[in-house]
Coordinates of C-alpha atoms in Angstrom, one line a residue:
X1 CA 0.0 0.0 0.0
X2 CA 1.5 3.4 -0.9
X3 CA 0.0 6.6 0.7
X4 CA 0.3 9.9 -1.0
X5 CA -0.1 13.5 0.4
X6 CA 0.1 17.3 -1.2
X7 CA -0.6 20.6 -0.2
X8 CA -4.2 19.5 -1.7
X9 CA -5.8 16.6 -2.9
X10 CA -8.7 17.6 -6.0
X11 CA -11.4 14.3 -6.5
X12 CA -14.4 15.7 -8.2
X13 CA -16.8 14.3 -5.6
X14 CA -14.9 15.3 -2.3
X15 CA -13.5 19.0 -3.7
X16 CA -10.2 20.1 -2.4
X17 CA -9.1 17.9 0.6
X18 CA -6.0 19.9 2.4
X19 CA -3.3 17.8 2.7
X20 CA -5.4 14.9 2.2
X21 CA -3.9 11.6 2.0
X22 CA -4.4 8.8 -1.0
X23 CA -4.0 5.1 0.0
X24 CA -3.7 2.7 -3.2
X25 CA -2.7 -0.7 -3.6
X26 CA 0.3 -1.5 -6.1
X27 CA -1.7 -1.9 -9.2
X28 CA -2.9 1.9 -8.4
X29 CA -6.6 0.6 -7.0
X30 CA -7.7 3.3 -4.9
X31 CA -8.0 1.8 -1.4
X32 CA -9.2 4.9 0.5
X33 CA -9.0 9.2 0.1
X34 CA -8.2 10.4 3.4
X35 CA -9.1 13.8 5.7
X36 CA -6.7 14.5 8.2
X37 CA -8.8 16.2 9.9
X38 CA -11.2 14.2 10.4
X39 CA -9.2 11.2 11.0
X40 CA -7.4 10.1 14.3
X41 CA -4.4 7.7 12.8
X42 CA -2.7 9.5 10.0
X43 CA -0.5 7.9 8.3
X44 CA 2.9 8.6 7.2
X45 CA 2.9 9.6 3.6
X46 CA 4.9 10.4 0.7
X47 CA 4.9 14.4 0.5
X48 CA 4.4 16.6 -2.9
X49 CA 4.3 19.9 -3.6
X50 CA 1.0 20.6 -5.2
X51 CA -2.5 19.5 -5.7
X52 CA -3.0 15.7 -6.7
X53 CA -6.1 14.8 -8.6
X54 CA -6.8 11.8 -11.1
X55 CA -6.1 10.9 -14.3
X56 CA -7.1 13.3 -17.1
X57 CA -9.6 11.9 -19.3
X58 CA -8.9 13.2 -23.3
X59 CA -12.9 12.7 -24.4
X60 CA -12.3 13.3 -28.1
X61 CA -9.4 12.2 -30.3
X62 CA -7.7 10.8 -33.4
X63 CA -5.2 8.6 -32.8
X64 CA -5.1 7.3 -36.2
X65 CA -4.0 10.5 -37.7
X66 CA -0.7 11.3 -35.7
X67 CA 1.1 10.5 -38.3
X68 CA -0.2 14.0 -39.8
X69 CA 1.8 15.8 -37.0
X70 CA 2.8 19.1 -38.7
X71 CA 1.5 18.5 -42.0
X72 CA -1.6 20.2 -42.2
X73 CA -1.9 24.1 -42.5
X74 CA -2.6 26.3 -40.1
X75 CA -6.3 28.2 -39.5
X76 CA -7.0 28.2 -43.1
X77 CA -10.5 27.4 -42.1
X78 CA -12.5 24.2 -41.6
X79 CA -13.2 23.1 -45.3
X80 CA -9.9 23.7 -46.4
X81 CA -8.5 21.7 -43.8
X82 CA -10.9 18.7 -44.9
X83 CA -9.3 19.4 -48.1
X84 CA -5.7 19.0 -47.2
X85 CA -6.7 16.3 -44.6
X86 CA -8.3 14.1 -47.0
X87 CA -5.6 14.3 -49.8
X88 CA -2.6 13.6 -47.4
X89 CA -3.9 11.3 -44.9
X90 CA -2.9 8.0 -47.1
X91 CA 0.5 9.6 -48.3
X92 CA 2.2 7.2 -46.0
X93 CA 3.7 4.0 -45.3
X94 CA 1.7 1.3 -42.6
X95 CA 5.1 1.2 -40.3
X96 CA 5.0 5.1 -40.8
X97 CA 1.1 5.8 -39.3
X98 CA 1.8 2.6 -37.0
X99 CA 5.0 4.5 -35.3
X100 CA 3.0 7.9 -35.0
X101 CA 0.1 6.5 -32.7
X102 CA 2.5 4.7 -30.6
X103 CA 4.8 7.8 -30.2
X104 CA 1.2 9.8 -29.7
X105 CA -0.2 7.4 -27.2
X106 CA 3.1 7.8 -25.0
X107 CA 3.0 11.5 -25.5
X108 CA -0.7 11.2 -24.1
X109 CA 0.6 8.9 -21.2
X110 CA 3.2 11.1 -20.0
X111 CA 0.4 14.5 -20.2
X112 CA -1.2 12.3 -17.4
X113 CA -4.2 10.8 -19.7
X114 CA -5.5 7.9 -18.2
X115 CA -8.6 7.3 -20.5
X116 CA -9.4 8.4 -24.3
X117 CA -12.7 8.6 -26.3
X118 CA -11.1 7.8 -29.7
X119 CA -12.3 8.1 -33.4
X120 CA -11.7 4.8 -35.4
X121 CA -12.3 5.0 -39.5
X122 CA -10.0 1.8 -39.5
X123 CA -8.0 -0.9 -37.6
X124 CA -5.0 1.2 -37.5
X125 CA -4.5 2.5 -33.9
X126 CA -6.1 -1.7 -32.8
X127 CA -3.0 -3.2 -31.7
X128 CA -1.7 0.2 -29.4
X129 CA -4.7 0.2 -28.0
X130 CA -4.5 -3.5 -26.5
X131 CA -1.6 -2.7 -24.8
X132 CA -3.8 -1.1 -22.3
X133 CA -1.3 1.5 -21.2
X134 CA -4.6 3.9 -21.5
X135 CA -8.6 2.7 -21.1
X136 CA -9.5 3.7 -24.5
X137 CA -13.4 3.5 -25.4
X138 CA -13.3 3.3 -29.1
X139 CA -15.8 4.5 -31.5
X140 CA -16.4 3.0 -34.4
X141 CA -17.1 6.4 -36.9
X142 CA -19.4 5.8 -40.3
X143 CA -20.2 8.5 -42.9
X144 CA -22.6 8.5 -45.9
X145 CA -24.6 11.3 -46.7
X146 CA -26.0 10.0 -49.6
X147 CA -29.0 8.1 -47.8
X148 CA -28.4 5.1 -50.6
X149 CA -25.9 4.1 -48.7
X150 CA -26.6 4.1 -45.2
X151 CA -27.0 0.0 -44.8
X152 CA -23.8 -0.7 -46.8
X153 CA -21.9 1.4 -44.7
X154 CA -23.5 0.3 -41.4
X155 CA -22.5 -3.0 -42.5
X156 CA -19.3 -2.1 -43.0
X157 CA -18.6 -0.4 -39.3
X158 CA -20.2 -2.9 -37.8
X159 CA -18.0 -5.2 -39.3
X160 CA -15.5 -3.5 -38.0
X161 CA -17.0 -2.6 -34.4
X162 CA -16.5 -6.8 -34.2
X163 CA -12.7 -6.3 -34.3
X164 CA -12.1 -3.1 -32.2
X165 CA -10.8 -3.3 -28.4
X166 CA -14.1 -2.8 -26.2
X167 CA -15.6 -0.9 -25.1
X168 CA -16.5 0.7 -28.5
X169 CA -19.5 1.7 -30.3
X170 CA -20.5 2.3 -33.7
X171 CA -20.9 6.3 -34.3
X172 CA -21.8 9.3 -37.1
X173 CA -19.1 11.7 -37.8
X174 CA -21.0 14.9 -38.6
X175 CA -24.3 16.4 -39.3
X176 CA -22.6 17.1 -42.9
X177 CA -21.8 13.5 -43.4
X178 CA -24.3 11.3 -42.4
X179 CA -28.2 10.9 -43.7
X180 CA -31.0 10.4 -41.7
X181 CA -31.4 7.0 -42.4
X182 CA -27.4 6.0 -41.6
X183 CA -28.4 8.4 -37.7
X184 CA -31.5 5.9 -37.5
X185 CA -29.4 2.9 -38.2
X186 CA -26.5 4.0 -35.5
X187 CA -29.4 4.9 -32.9
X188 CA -31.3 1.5 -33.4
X189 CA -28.0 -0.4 -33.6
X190 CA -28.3 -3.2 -30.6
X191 CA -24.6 -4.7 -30.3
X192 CA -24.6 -3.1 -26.7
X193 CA -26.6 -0.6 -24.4
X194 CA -26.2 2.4 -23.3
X195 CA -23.0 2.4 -25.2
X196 CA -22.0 6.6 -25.8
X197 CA -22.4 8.4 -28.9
X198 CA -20.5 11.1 -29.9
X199 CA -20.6 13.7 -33.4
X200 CA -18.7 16.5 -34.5
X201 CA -21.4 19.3 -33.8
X202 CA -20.9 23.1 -35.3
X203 CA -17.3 23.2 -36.4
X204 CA -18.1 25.9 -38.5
X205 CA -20.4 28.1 -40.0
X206 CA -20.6 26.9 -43.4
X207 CA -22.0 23.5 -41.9
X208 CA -25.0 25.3 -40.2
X209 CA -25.5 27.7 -44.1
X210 CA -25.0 23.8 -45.9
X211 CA -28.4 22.6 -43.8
X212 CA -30.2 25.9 -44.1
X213 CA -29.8 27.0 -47.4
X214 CA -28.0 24.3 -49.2
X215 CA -25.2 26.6 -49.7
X216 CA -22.4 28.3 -48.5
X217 CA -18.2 26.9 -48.6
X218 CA -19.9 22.8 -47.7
X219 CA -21.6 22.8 -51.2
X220 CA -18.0 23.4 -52.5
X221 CA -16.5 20.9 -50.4
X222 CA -18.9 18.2 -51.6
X223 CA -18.0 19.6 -55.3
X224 CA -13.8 18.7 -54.5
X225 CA -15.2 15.4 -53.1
X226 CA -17.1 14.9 -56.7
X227 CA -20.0 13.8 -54.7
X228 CA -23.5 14.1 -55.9
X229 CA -25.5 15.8 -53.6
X230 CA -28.8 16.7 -55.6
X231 CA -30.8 14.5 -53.8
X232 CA -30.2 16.5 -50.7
X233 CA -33.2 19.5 -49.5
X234 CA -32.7 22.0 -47.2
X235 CA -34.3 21.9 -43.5
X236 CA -34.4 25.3 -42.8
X237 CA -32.0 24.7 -39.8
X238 CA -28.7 24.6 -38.5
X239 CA -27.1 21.7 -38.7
X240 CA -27.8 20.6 -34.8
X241 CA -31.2 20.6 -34.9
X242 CA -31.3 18.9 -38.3
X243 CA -29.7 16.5 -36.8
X244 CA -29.8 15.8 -33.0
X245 CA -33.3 14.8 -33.2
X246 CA -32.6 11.1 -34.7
X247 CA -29.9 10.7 -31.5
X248 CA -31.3 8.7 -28.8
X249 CA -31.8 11.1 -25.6
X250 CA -31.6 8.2 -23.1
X251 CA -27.8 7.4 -24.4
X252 CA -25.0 9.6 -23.6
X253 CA -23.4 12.0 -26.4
X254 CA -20.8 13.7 -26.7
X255 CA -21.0 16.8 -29.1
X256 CA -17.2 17.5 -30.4
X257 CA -16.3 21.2 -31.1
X258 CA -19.8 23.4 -30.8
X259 CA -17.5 26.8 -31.9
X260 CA -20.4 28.2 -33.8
X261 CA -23.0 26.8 -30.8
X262 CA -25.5 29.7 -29.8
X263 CA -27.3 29.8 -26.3
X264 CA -30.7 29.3 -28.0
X265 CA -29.1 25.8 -29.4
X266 CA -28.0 25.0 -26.1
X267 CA -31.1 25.4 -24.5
X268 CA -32.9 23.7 -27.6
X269 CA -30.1 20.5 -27.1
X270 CA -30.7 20.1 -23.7
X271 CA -34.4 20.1 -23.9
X272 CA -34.0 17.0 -25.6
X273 CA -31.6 15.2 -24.0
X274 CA -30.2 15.4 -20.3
X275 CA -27.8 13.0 -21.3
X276 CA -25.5 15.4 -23.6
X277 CA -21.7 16.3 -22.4
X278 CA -20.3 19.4 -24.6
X279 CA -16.5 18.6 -25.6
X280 CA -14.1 21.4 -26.1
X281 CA -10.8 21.1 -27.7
X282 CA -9.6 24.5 -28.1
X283 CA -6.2 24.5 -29.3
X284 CA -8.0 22.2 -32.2
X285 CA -10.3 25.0 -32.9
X286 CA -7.3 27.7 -33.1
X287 CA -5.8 25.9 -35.5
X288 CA -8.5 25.0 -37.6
X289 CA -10.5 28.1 -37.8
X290 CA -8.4 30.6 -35.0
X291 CA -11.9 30.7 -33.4
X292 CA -12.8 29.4 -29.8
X293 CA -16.7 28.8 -28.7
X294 CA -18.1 31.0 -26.5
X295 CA -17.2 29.0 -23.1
X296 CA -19.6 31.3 -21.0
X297 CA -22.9 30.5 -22.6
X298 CA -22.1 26.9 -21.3
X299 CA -20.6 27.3 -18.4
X300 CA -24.1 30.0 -18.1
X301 CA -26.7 26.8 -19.3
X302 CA -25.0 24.7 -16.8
X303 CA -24.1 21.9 -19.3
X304 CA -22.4 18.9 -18.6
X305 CA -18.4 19.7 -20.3
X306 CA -15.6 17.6 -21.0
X307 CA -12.3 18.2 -22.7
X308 CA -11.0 16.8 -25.8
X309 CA -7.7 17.4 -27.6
X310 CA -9.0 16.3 -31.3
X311 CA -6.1 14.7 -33.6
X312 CA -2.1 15.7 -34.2
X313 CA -3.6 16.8 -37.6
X314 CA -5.1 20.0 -35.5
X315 CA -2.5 19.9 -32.5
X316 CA 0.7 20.5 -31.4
X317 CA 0.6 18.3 -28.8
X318 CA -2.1 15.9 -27.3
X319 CA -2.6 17.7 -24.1
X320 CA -5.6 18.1 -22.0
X321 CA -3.9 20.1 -19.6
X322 CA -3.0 22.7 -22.4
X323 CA -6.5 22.9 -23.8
X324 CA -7.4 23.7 -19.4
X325 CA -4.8 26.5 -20.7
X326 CA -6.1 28.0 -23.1
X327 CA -9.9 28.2 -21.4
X328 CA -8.4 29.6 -18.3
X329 CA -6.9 32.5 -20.3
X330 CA -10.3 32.9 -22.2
X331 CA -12.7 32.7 -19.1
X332 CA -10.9 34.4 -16.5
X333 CA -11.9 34.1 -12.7
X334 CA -12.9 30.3 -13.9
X335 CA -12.6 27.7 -11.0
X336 CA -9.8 24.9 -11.0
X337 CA -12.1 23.0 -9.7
X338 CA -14.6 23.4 -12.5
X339 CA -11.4 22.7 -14.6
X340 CA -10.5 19.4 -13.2
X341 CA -14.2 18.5 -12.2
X342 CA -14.2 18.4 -16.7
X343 CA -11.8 17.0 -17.2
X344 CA -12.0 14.3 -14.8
X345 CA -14.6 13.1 -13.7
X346 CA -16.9 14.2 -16.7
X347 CA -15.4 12.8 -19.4
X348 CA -15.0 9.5 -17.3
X349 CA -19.1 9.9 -17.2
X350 CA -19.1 10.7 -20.8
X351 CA -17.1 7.7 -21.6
X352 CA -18.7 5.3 -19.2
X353 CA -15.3 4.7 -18.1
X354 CA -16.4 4.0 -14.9
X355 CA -13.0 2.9 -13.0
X356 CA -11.7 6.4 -14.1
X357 CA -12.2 10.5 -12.9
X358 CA -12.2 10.2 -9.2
X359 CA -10.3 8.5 -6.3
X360 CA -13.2 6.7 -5.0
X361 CA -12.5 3.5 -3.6
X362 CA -11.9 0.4 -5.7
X363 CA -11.3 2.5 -9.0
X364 CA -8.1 3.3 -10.7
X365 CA -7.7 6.5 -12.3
X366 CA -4.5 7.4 -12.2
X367 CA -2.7 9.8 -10.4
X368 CA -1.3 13.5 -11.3
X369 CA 0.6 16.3 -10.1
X370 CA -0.3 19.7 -10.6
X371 CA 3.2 21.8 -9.6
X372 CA 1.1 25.0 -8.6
X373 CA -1.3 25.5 -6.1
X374 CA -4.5 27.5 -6.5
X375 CA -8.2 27.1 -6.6
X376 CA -9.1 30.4 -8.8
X377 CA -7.4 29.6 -11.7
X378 CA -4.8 27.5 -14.0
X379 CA -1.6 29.1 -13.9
X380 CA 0.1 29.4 -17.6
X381 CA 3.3 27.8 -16.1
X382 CA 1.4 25.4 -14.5
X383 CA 3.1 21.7 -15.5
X384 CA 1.7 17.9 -14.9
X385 CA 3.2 15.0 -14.7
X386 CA 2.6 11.2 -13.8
X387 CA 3.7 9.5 -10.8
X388 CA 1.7 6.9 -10.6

């Protein structure tokens, strides 16, 4: 049994314990959370500098395109990233992408990420995942807009949902991408309950203008894909509630990027469903469209938020503690513990990763170190790393 102490101890359902004490076992199983002041025996511990709290939990990511590390352009907006995405992505060798996710799934490991919600289009990032270094819940992404094909490519994810490291589930990528009919086929599927969902939700504006009006910088993008999209009509929407509505609400989703998200969409979503979790990746957004959402009108509709650092395509580094950054510079007077509290606990929730995102007893999360102590804000210089 090890016992660990720091100027503070952060768990999402206990707050800040002062110089609380953490008893795990050697495999890192949380055995007990102690207050010293409310306990008799204390017992000797080792001593940090610092706040302790558990793993972070990275609720959206990539690993499949690491390899693309530096190789797209910066903030030249979201459709000409797609562009350059799509026409480099297979510009590599198998041994090439294979290295990149197992150099990006270290990287994540050492920025003290215990659990990942991670985008699969293909087997790629399979065998790194087994190695169970992180609790990865895998999702199993489809796309077809072209309602035609909805059961062909249904078929095909399931297919290979069969072969992915579980938990998993089979997902849409984005209101842009997917029919109606593929939505209804992901919502009825039955391989497991309560499985999450997630979908890229309001990455730009175009996507919102595409749904509306049927126009806008999308209808170009479909025109570079030499897709046919005639058979599409406009709902007279934005592209979340064209879409949320063939989501299950008893399911948990989470909704990846929300920069162009309004307050009357937020109270629209969660009418629906009590079940969403918001995901922010930031730095993802920056470098995509140098755009952030507006944090407030969440943090105001009391959403449920977890934190995501999208792909190495739209990153410098695969950090949630940097994306806590960036939000702390944008919101200022925001809580640490509302920081950690998302990216902890929540996207454990989100996830249903439920031995992660709090040191309550018999889970194992993961431990950090956070090298500066304060409960107003993140400090800029503020650094983590792992130590159990």
């Amino acid at each position: 049994m090890r016992f660990l102490t720091a100027d503070y101890i952060f768990s999402a359902h206990t707050g800040f314990i002062k110089k609380g004490i953490l008893a795990i076992d050697a495999n890192g199983v949380v055995f007990d959370l102690i207050d010293p002041e409310k306990t008799e025996k204390v017992p000797v511990a080792e001593k940090f500098d610092g706040i302790l709290f558990p793993g972070f939990v990275n609720a959206h990511c990539h690993l499949e395109l690491s390899h693309l590390h530096g190789k797209i352009t910066k903030q030249t907006g979201f459709v000409e990233f797609a562009k350059e995405l799509l026409s480099k992505r297979s510009a590599f060798s198998h041994d090439d992408i294979s290295a990149a996710i197992e150099k990006a799934d270290e990287e994540m490991f050492n920025n003290g990420i215990a659990g990942v919600g991670d985008i699969s289009n293909n087997a790629d990032t399979f065998s790194q995942k087994e190695k169970n270094r992180i609790l990865y819940h895998t999702f199993i992404e489809v796309l077809a807009l072209n309602p035609t094909m909805a059961e062909k490519v249904a078929a095909t994810g399931i297919e290979l949902l069969r072969t992915a490291p579980k938990p998993n589930s089979l997902v849409p990528h984005a209101p842009y991408s997917v029919s109606p009919e593929l939505l209804e086929i992901i919502a009825n599927s039955s391989h497991e309950e309560n499985v999450p969902l997630t979908i890229h939700n309001q990455e730009s504006l175009g996507e919102s203008e595409f749904f509306a009006k049927r126009s806008g910088p999308m209808k170009g993008f479909y025109e570079f894909l030499g897709l046919d999209i005639s058979f599409f009509k406009p709902t007279g929407l934005n592209s979340l509630r064209s879409t949320l509505k063939y989501l299950p609400h008893n399911r948990n989703i989470v909704l990846v990027h929300n920069t162009f998200t309004s307050a009357e969409d937020i109270r629209w979503a969660e009418f629906y469903s009590k079940n969403l979790y918001w995901c922010f990746c930031p730095n993802a957004n920056l470098y995509i469209e140098n755009k952030l959402p507006d944090f407030n009108l969440f943090i105001e509709g009391k959403t449920k938020i977890v934190i995501g650092t999208d792909s190495l395509a739209s990153n410098d580094k695969l950090s949630v503690l940097d994306e806590l950054k960036v939000i702390a510079k944008t919101v200022p007077g925001i809580s640490l513990e509302q920081l950690l509290t998302w990216a902890t606990k929540n996207g454990a929730e989100a996830l249903n990763l439920s031995s992660l995102g709090t040191f309550e007893k018999n889970k194992k999360p993961g431990v950090n170190l956070l090298s500066k102590s304060t409960v107003a804000k993140l400090l800029p210089e503020s650094e983590v790393k792992r130590i159990c």
